[in-house]
Short mmCIF file of N, CA and C in Angstrom, two decimals:
data_model
loop_
_atom_site.label_atom_id
_atom_site.label_comp_id
_atom_site.label_asym_id
_atom_site.label_seq_id
_atom_site.Cartn_x
_atom_site.Cartn_y
_atom_site.Cartn_z
N MET F 241 36.30 201.81 106.89
CA MET F 241 36.04 203.19 107.26
C MET F 241 37.23 203.73 108.03
N SER F 242 37.59 204.95 107.75
CA SER F 242 38.70 205.62 108.40
C SER F 242 38.28 206.13 109.78
N GLN F 243 39.25 206.18 110.69
CA GLN F 243 38.99 206.72 112.01
C GLN F 243 38.64 208.20 111.92
N ASP F 244 39.05 208.84 110.84
CA ASP F 244 38.81 210.27 110.66
C ASP F 244 37.54 210.55 109.87
N SER F 245 36.68 209.55 109.67
CA SER F 245 35.45 209.76 108.90
C SER F 245 34.57 210.80 109.57
N VAL F 246 33.96 211.64 108.75
CA VAL F 246 33.07 212.70 109.21
C VAL F 246 31.64 212.19 109.10
N SER F 247 30.83 212.46 110.11
CA SER F 247 29.44 212.02 110.10
C SER F 247 28.57 213.04 109.34
N ILE F 248 27.78 212.52 108.38
CA ILE F 248 26.86 213.36 107.62
C ILE F 248 25.49 212.69 107.60
N GLY F 249 24.47 213.46 107.25
CA GLY F 249 23.12 212.93 107.17
C GLY F 249 22.81 212.34 105.81
N TRP F 250 21.59 211.83 105.65
CA TRP F 250 21.19 211.21 104.38
C TRP F 250 20.92 212.25 103.30
N ARG F 251 20.79 213.50 103.71
CA ARG F 251 20.70 214.61 102.76
C ARG F 251 21.52 215.76 103.33
N GLU F 252 22.24 216.45 102.43
CA GLU F 252 23.14 217.52 102.85
C GLU F 252 23.22 218.59 101.78
N TRP F 253 23.65 219.77 102.20
CA TRP F 253 24.02 220.83 101.27
C TRP F 253 25.49 220.61 100.93
N LEU F 254 25.85 220.82 99.68
CA LEU F 254 27.26 220.80 99.30
C LEU F 254 27.50 221.88 98.26
N ALA F 255 28.76 222.12 97.94
CA ALA F 255 29.12 223.13 96.95
C ALA F 255 29.93 222.49 95.83
N LEU F 256 29.78 223.05 94.64
CA LEU F 256 30.57 222.66 93.47
C LEU F 256 31.29 223.94 93.01
N PRO F 257 32.39 224.29 93.69
CA PRO F 257 33.01 225.60 93.49
C PRO F 257 33.50 225.88 92.07
N GLU F 258 34.05 224.89 91.37
CA GLU F 258 34.55 225.15 90.02
C GLU F 258 33.42 225.33 89.00
N LEU F 259 32.20 224.96 89.40
CA LEU F 259 31.03 225.19 88.54
C LEU F 259 30.27 226.43 88.98
N ALA F 260 30.81 227.15 89.96
CA ALA F 260 30.19 228.37 90.51
C ALA F 260 28.83 228.07 91.14
N ILE F 261 28.72 226.89 91.76
CA ILE F 261 27.50 226.51 92.47
C ILE F 261 27.84 226.52 93.96
N PRO F 262 27.45 227.60 94.68
CA PRO F 262 27.84 227.74 96.07
C PRO F 262 27.11 226.80 97.02
N ALA F 263 25.92 226.35 96.63
CA ALA F 263 25.15 225.45 97.49
C ALA F 263 24.11 224.71 96.66
N ILE F 264 24.04 223.40 96.85
CA ILE F 264 23.05 222.57 96.16
C ILE F 264 22.65 221.44 97.10
N LYS F 265 21.36 221.11 97.11
CA LYS F 265 20.87 220.01 97.94
C LYS F 265 21.24 218.69 97.28
N ALA F 266 21.76 217.77 98.09
CA ALA F 266 22.14 216.46 97.57
C ALA F 266 21.61 215.35 98.47
N LYS F 267 21.17 214.28 97.84
CA LYS F 267 20.81 213.06 98.56
C LYS F 267 22.07 212.21 98.63
N ILE F 268 22.42 211.76 99.82
CA ILE F 268 23.58 210.90 100.01
C ILE F 268 23.07 209.47 99.80
N ASP F 269 23.54 208.82 98.75
CA ASP F 269 22.96 207.54 98.35
C ASP F 269 24.03 206.45 98.24
N THR F 270 24.16 205.66 99.31
CA THR F 270 25.15 204.58 99.31
C THR F 270 24.74 203.44 98.38
N GLY F 271 23.51 203.44 97.92
CA GLY F 271 23.05 202.43 96.97
C GLY F 271 23.42 202.76 95.54
N ALA F 272 23.79 204.01 95.30
CA ALA F 272 24.18 204.45 93.95
C ALA F 272 25.70 204.41 93.84
N ARG F 273 26.20 203.85 92.77
CA ARG F 273 27.65 203.79 92.57
C ARG F 273 28.20 205.17 92.21
N THR F 274 27.55 205.83 91.26
CA THR F 274 28.04 207.12 90.76
C THR F 274 27.19 208.27 91.27
N SER F 275 27.70 209.47 91.11
CA SER F 275 26.99 210.69 91.49
C SER F 275 26.34 211.28 90.25
N SER F 276 25.19 211.94 90.46
CA SER F 276 24.44 212.53 89.35
C SER F 276 24.07 213.97 89.68
N LEU F 277 24.06 214.81 88.67
CA LEU F 277 23.67 216.21 88.81
C LEU F 277 22.59 216.51 87.79
N HIS F 278 21.50 217.14 88.26
CA HIS F 278 20.43 217.53 87.34
C HIS F 278 20.88 218.70 86.49
N VAL F 279 20.67 218.57 85.19
CA VAL F 279 20.92 219.68 84.27
C VAL F 279 19.64 219.96 83.50
N ASP F 280 19.36 221.25 83.32
CA ASP F 280 18.18 221.67 82.56
C ASP F 280 18.45 221.63 81.07
N THR F 281 19.67 222.00 80.70
CA THR F 281 20.09 221.95 79.30
C THR F 281 21.47 221.34 79.25
N LEU F 282 21.80 220.72 78.13
CA LEU F 282 23.12 220.11 77.97
C LEU F 282 23.48 220.08 76.50
N GLU F 283 24.67 220.61 76.19
CA GLU F 283 25.16 220.61 74.82
C GLU F 283 26.64 220.25 74.84
N ALA F 284 27.02 219.30 73.99
CA ALA F 284 28.42 218.90 73.86
C ALA F 284 29.00 219.58 72.62
N ARG F 285 30.18 220.20 72.78
CA ARG F 285 30.86 220.87 71.67
C ARG F 285 32.33 220.47 71.66
N GLU F 286 32.86 220.30 70.45
CA GLU F 286 34.29 220.01 70.29
C GLU F 286 35.05 221.33 70.27
N ARG F 287 36.13 221.40 71.05
CA ARG F 287 36.96 222.61 71.08
C ARG F 287 38.38 222.19 71.45
N GLY F 288 39.31 222.52 70.58
CA GLY F 288 40.72 222.21 70.86
C GLY F 288 40.99 220.72 71.00
N GLY F 289 40.25 219.91 70.26
CA GLY F 289 40.47 218.47 70.32
C GLY F 289 39.83 217.78 71.51
N ARG F 290 39.05 218.52 72.30
CA ARG F 290 38.37 217.95 73.47
C ARG F 290 36.88 218.22 73.37
N THR F 291 36.12 217.40 74.07
CA THR F 291 34.68 217.63 74.17
C THR F 291 34.40 218.44 75.42
N TRP F 292 33.71 219.56 75.23
CA TRP F 292 33.32 220.42 76.35
C TRP F 292 31.81 220.35 76.49
N LEU F 293 31.34 220.36 77.73
CA LEU F 293 29.92 220.29 78.01
C LEU F 293 29.44 221.64 78.52
N TYR F 294 28.40 222.14 77.89
CA TYR F 294 27.77 223.40 78.27
C TYR F 294 26.41 223.03 78.84
N PHE F 295 26.17 223.39 80.09
CA PHE F 295 24.92 222.97 80.73
C PHE F 295 24.46 224.01 81.74
N SER F 296 23.18 223.94 82.09
CA SER F 296 22.64 224.84 83.10
C SER F 296 22.07 224.01 84.25
N VAL F 297 22.23 224.56 85.46
CA VAL F 297 21.84 223.87 86.68
C VAL F 297 20.95 224.79 87.50
N SER F 298 19.91 224.23 88.09
CA SER F 298 19.10 224.94 89.07
C SER F 298 19.47 224.34 90.42
N ALA F 299 20.20 225.09 91.23
CA ALA F 299 20.73 224.55 92.48
C ALA F 299 19.65 224.14 93.47
N THR F 300 18.50 224.78 93.41
CA THR F 300 17.44 224.42 94.36
C THR F 300 16.58 223.28 93.83
N GLY F 301 16.64 223.03 92.54
CA GLY F 301 15.81 221.99 91.96
C GLY F 301 14.41 222.46 91.65
N ARG F 302 14.09 223.69 92.00
CA ARG F 302 12.75 224.21 91.71
C ARG F 302 12.67 224.67 90.26
N ARG F 303 11.50 224.51 89.68
CA ARG F 303 11.33 224.76 88.25
C ARG F 303 11.62 226.21 87.85
N HIS F 304 11.24 227.16 88.66
CA HIS F 304 11.40 228.57 88.28
C HIS F 304 12.60 229.24 88.96
N ALA F 305 13.48 228.44 89.52
CA ALA F 305 14.66 228.98 90.20
C ALA F 305 15.66 229.50 89.17
N PRO F 306 16.48 230.47 89.56
CA PRO F 306 17.52 230.95 88.64
C PRO F 306 18.46 229.82 88.26
N ARG F 307 18.92 229.86 87.04
CA ARG F 307 19.81 228.82 86.54
C ARG F 307 21.25 229.32 86.52
N ILE F 308 22.17 228.40 86.73
CA ILE F 308 23.59 228.70 86.69
C ILE F 308 24.15 228.02 85.44
N ASP F 309 24.75 228.82 84.56
CA ASP F 309 25.35 228.27 83.34
C ASP F 309 26.75 227.77 83.66
N CYS F 310 27.05 226.56 83.23
CA CYS F 310 28.33 225.91 83.54
C CYS F 310 29.00 225.38 82.28
N VAL F 311 30.32 225.28 82.34
CA VAL F 311 31.11 224.67 81.26
C VAL F 311 32.16 223.79 81.93
N ALA F 312 32.30 222.56 81.42
CA ALA F 312 33.30 221.65 81.97
C ALA F 312 33.75 220.69 80.88
N PRO F 313 35.01 220.24 80.93
CA PRO F 313 35.44 219.24 79.95
C PRO F 313 34.80 217.89 80.26
N ALA F 314 34.38 217.20 79.22
CA ALA F 314 33.84 215.85 79.39
C ALA F 314 35.00 214.90 79.65
N ILE F 315 34.80 213.97 80.57
CA ILE F 315 35.84 212.95 80.78
C ILE F 315 35.42 211.62 80.17
N ALA F 316 34.11 211.44 79.96
CA ALA F 316 33.63 210.18 79.38
C ALA F 316 32.14 210.29 79.06
N ARG F 317 31.69 209.36 78.25
CA ARG F 317 30.26 209.14 78.02
C ARG F 317 30.07 207.64 78.22
N ARG F 318 29.30 207.29 79.27
CA ARG F 318 29.18 205.89 79.65
C ARG F 318 27.72 205.51 79.91
N ALA F 319 27.48 204.21 79.87
CA ALA F 319 26.16 203.68 80.20
C ALA F 319 25.97 203.69 81.71
N VAL F 320 24.80 204.15 82.15
CA VAL F 320 24.45 204.17 83.57
C VAL F 320 23.10 203.49 83.72
N THR F 321 23.00 202.60 84.70
CA THR F 321 21.72 201.93 84.99
C THR F 321 21.07 202.65 86.15
N ASP F 322 19.84 203.15 85.96
CA ASP F 322 19.15 203.86 87.03
C ASP F 322 18.47 202.87 87.98
N SER F 323 17.82 203.40 89.02
CA SER F 323 17.21 202.54 90.04
C SER F 323 16.08 201.69 89.48
N GLY F 324 15.52 202.08 88.34
CA GLY F 324 14.46 201.31 87.71
C GLY F 324 14.99 200.26 86.74
N GLY F 325 16.32 200.17 86.60
CA GLY F 325 16.92 199.19 85.71
C GLY F 325 17.09 199.67 84.27
N HIS F 326 16.76 200.92 83.99
CA HIS F 326 16.91 201.48 82.65
C HIS F 326 18.34 201.94 82.42
N VAL F 327 18.88 201.61 81.26
CA VAL F 327 20.25 201.99 80.92
C VAL F 327 20.22 203.17 79.96
N THR F 328 20.98 204.22 80.30
CA THR F 328 21.10 205.39 79.42
C THR F 328 22.56 205.77 79.30
N GLN F 329 22.90 206.43 78.21
CA GLN F 329 24.25 206.97 78.01
C GLN F 329 24.28 208.36 78.65
N ARG F 330 25.28 208.61 79.50
CA ARG F 330 25.39 209.91 80.17
C ARG F 330 26.81 210.44 80.04
N TRP F 331 26.88 211.77 79.98
CA TRP F 331 28.17 212.46 80.01
C TRP F 331 28.64 212.55 81.46
N PHE F 332 29.97 212.44 81.64
CA PHE F 332 30.59 212.57 82.96
C PHE F 332 31.58 213.72 82.96
N ILE F 333 31.63 214.42 84.09
CA ILE F 333 32.64 215.45 84.33
C ILE F 333 33.36 215.08 85.63
N ARG F 334 34.49 215.74 85.87
CA ARG F 334 35.21 215.58 87.14
C ARG F 334 35.37 216.98 87.72
N THR F 335 34.94 217.16 88.96
CA THR F 335 34.98 218.48 89.57
C THR F 335 35.10 218.35 91.09
N PRO F 336 35.66 219.36 91.75
CA PRO F 336 35.74 219.33 93.21
C PRO F 336 34.36 219.49 93.85
N ILE F 337 34.20 218.82 94.97
CA ILE F 337 33.00 218.94 95.81
C ILE F 337 33.47 219.41 97.18
N GLU F 338 32.72 220.31 97.79
CA GLU F 338 32.98 220.73 99.17
C GLU F 338 31.80 220.29 100.02
N LEU F 339 32.10 219.47 101.04
CA LEU F 339 31.07 218.94 101.93
C LEU F 339 31.70 218.71 103.30
N ALA F 340 31.04 219.18 104.33
CA ALA F 340 31.46 218.96 105.73
C ALA F 340 32.89 219.42 105.98
N GLY F 341 33.28 220.52 105.35
CA GLY F 341 34.62 221.06 105.55
C GLY F 341 35.70 220.34 104.77
N LEU F 342 35.33 219.37 103.95
CA LEU F 342 36.29 218.64 103.12
C LEU F 342 36.11 219.03 101.66
N ARG F 343 37.22 219.00 100.93
CA ARG F 343 37.18 219.26 99.49
C ARG F 343 37.82 218.05 98.80
N PHE F 344 37.09 217.47 97.84
CA PHE F 344 37.57 216.28 97.15
C PHE F 344 37.02 216.27 95.73
N GLU F 345 37.75 215.60 94.84
CA GLU F 345 37.34 215.49 93.43
C GLU F 345 36.38 214.31 93.28
N ALA F 346 35.44 214.46 92.35
CA ALA F 346 34.51 213.36 92.08
C ALA F 346 34.05 213.40 90.64
N GLU F 347 33.76 212.22 90.11
CA GLU F 347 33.12 212.10 88.81
C GLU F 347 31.62 212.24 89.02
N ILE F 348 31.00 213.03 88.15
CA ILE F 348 29.56 213.27 88.25
C ILE F 348 28.97 213.13 86.87
N ASN F 349 27.86 212.38 86.77
CA ASN F 349 27.19 212.32 85.48
C ASN F 349 26.09 213.37 85.43
N LEU F 350 25.84 213.86 84.23
CA LEU F 350 24.86 214.92 84.01
C LEU F 350 23.61 214.30 83.42
N THR F 351 22.46 214.58 84.05
CA THR F 351 21.22 213.94 83.62
C THR F 351 20.01 214.79 83.99
N ASP F 352 18.86 214.37 83.54
CA ASP F 352 17.60 215.03 83.86
C ASP F 352 17.03 214.39 85.13
N ARG F 353 17.06 215.13 86.23
CA ARG F 353 16.51 214.66 87.51
C ARG F 353 15.31 215.49 87.92
N ARG F 354 14.62 216.10 86.94
CA ARG F 354 13.54 217.03 87.29
C ARG F 354 12.42 216.37 88.08
N ASN F 355 12.23 215.07 87.96
CA ASN F 355 11.17 214.39 88.71
C ASN F 355 11.65 213.83 90.04
N MET F 356 12.88 214.12 90.39
CA MET F 356 13.45 213.65 91.66
C MET F 356 13.38 214.77 92.70
N LEU F 357 13.46 214.39 93.97
CA LEU F 357 13.37 215.39 95.04
C LEU F 357 14.64 216.22 95.20
N PHE F 358 15.79 215.66 94.79
CA PHE F 358 17.06 216.35 94.96
C PHE F 358 17.74 216.54 93.62
N PRO F 359 18.29 217.74 93.38
CA PRO F 359 18.97 217.98 92.11
C PRO F 359 20.31 217.25 91.99
N MET F 360 20.81 216.73 93.12
CA MET F 360 22.08 216.00 93.06
C MET F 360 22.00 214.74 93.91
N LEU F 361 22.67 213.72 93.42
CA LEU F 361 22.80 212.45 94.12
C LEU F 361 24.29 212.21 94.31
N LEU F 362 24.72 211.99 95.55
CA LEU F 362 26.13 211.73 95.84
C LEU F 362 26.28 210.24 96.12
N GLY F 363 26.98 209.53 95.22
CA GLY F 363 27.10 208.08 95.29
C GLY F 363 28.35 207.59 96.00
N ARG F 364 28.47 206.26 96.07
CA ARG F 364 29.55 205.61 96.83
C ARG F 364 30.95 206.00 96.39
N LEU F 365 31.19 206.09 95.09
CA LEU F 365 32.55 206.40 94.63
C LEU F 365 33.01 207.77 95.13
N ALA F 366 32.12 208.73 95.18
CA ALA F 366 32.47 210.07 95.67
C ALA F 366 32.63 210.07 97.19
N LEU F 367 31.80 209.30 97.87
CA LEU F 367 31.84 209.27 99.33
C LEU F 367 33.14 208.65 99.83
N GLY F 368 33.62 207.64 99.12
CA GLY F 368 34.86 206.97 99.53
C GLY F 368 34.80 206.52 100.97
N HIS F 369 35.89 206.69 101.68
CA HIS F 369 35.95 206.34 103.10
C HIS F 369 35.99 207.61 103.96
N ARG F 370 35.51 208.71 103.40
CA ARG F 370 35.58 209.99 104.09
C ARG F 370 34.45 210.18 105.10
N PHE F 371 33.30 209.54 104.86
CA PHE F 371 32.10 209.87 105.62
C PHE F 371 31.45 208.66 106.26
N LEU F 372 30.80 208.92 107.39
CA LEU F 372 29.93 207.97 108.06
C LEU F 372 28.53 208.54 107.90
N ILE F 373 27.63 207.80 107.26
CA ILE F 373 26.30 208.33 106.98
C ILE F 373 25.33 207.92 108.08
N ASP F 374 24.68 208.93 108.67
CA ASP F 374 23.65 208.70 109.69
C ASP F 374 22.30 208.82 108.99
N PRO F 375 21.60 207.70 108.76
CA PRO F 375 20.34 207.75 108.01
C PRO F 375 19.21 208.46 108.75
N ALA F 376 19.39 208.73 110.03
CA ALA F 376 18.36 209.45 110.79
C ALA F 376 18.60 210.96 110.79
N ALA F 377 19.73 211.40 110.26
CA ALA F 377 20.09 212.83 110.30
C ALA F 377 19.92 213.48 108.93
N SER F 378 19.55 214.76 108.96
CA SER F 378 19.44 215.57 107.75
C SER F 378 20.20 216.86 107.94
N TYR F 379 20.92 217.28 106.93
CA TYR F 379 21.62 218.57 106.93
C TYR F 379 22.48 218.73 108.18
N ARG F 380 23.17 217.68 108.56
CA ARG F 380 24.03 217.70 109.74
C ARG F 380 25.14 218.75 109.59
N CYS F 381 25.56 219.01 108.39
CA CYS F 381 26.65 219.96 108.14
C CYS F 381 26.16 221.40 108.07
N GLY F 382 24.88 221.61 108.25
CA GLY F 382 24.33 222.95 108.26
C GLY F 382 23.85 223.39 106.89
N ARG F 383 22.99 224.37 106.92
CA ARG F 383 22.46 224.94 105.69
C ARG F 383 23.26 226.19 105.34
N PRO F 384 23.43 226.44 104.06
CA PRO F 384 24.15 227.65 103.68
C PRO F 384 23.29 228.88 103.97
N LEU F 385 23.94 230.00 104.08
CA LEU F 385 23.20 231.25 104.25
C LEU F 385 22.38 231.50 103.00
N ARG F 386 21.16 231.92 103.18
CA ARG F 386 20.32 232.21 102.01
C ARG F 386 20.83 233.46 101.32
N LEU F 387 20.84 233.38 100.01
CA LEU F 387 21.25 234.55 99.24
C LEU F 387 20.11 235.55 99.23
N LYS F 388 20.43 236.80 99.45
CA LYS F 388 19.41 237.83 99.40
C LYS F 388 18.99 238.04 97.96
N SER F 389 17.70 238.06 97.73
CA SER F 389 17.24 238.29 96.36
C SER F 389 17.34 239.78 96.05
N ALA F 390 17.68 240.06 94.82
CA ALA F 390 17.81 241.46 94.41
C ALA F 390 16.44 242.12 94.39
N LYS F 391 16.35 243.28 94.99
CA LYS F 391 15.08 244.02 94.99
C LYS F 391 15.12 245.04 93.86
N PRO F 392 13.99 245.23 93.19
CA PRO F 392 13.97 246.21 92.11
C PRO F 392 14.25 247.62 92.64
N ALA F 393 14.95 248.39 91.86
CA ALA F 393 15.25 249.77 92.25
C ALA F 393 13.97 250.58 92.30
N SER F 394 13.85 251.42 93.32
CA SER F 394 12.65 252.26 93.45
C SER F 394 12.82 253.57 92.74
#
């Protein structure tokens, strides 16, 4: 661990700026090797000799929440073993993450996490030596300002 490690809780808000996701709840999971992001839809398309992934994300994880449409180049499709021991093939992207005032790149796999409490899981590879995790703390880095919902015109 680095002397400059930042202390974070077991769950935090983070941002995925290149995906236009200003805030998403994430579980900080040192037991997970890779990071995962819940996607509602996912389509792989070939364009210019590369595979591009078109997907939608609900940043709050709630079923009726507004969805954010995203596009990112695929970096790989690999086997991932979940906590139940099941192996599935998942697409991976690489994108910047902003957490606790730090910005860093991470590989994230895209999957269906609709039955999980958090739409994102931040694993060991993304955490690196940047953070000290306090398992008794939640949202130590603060919550983002709530976006005002649009009111219908009168």
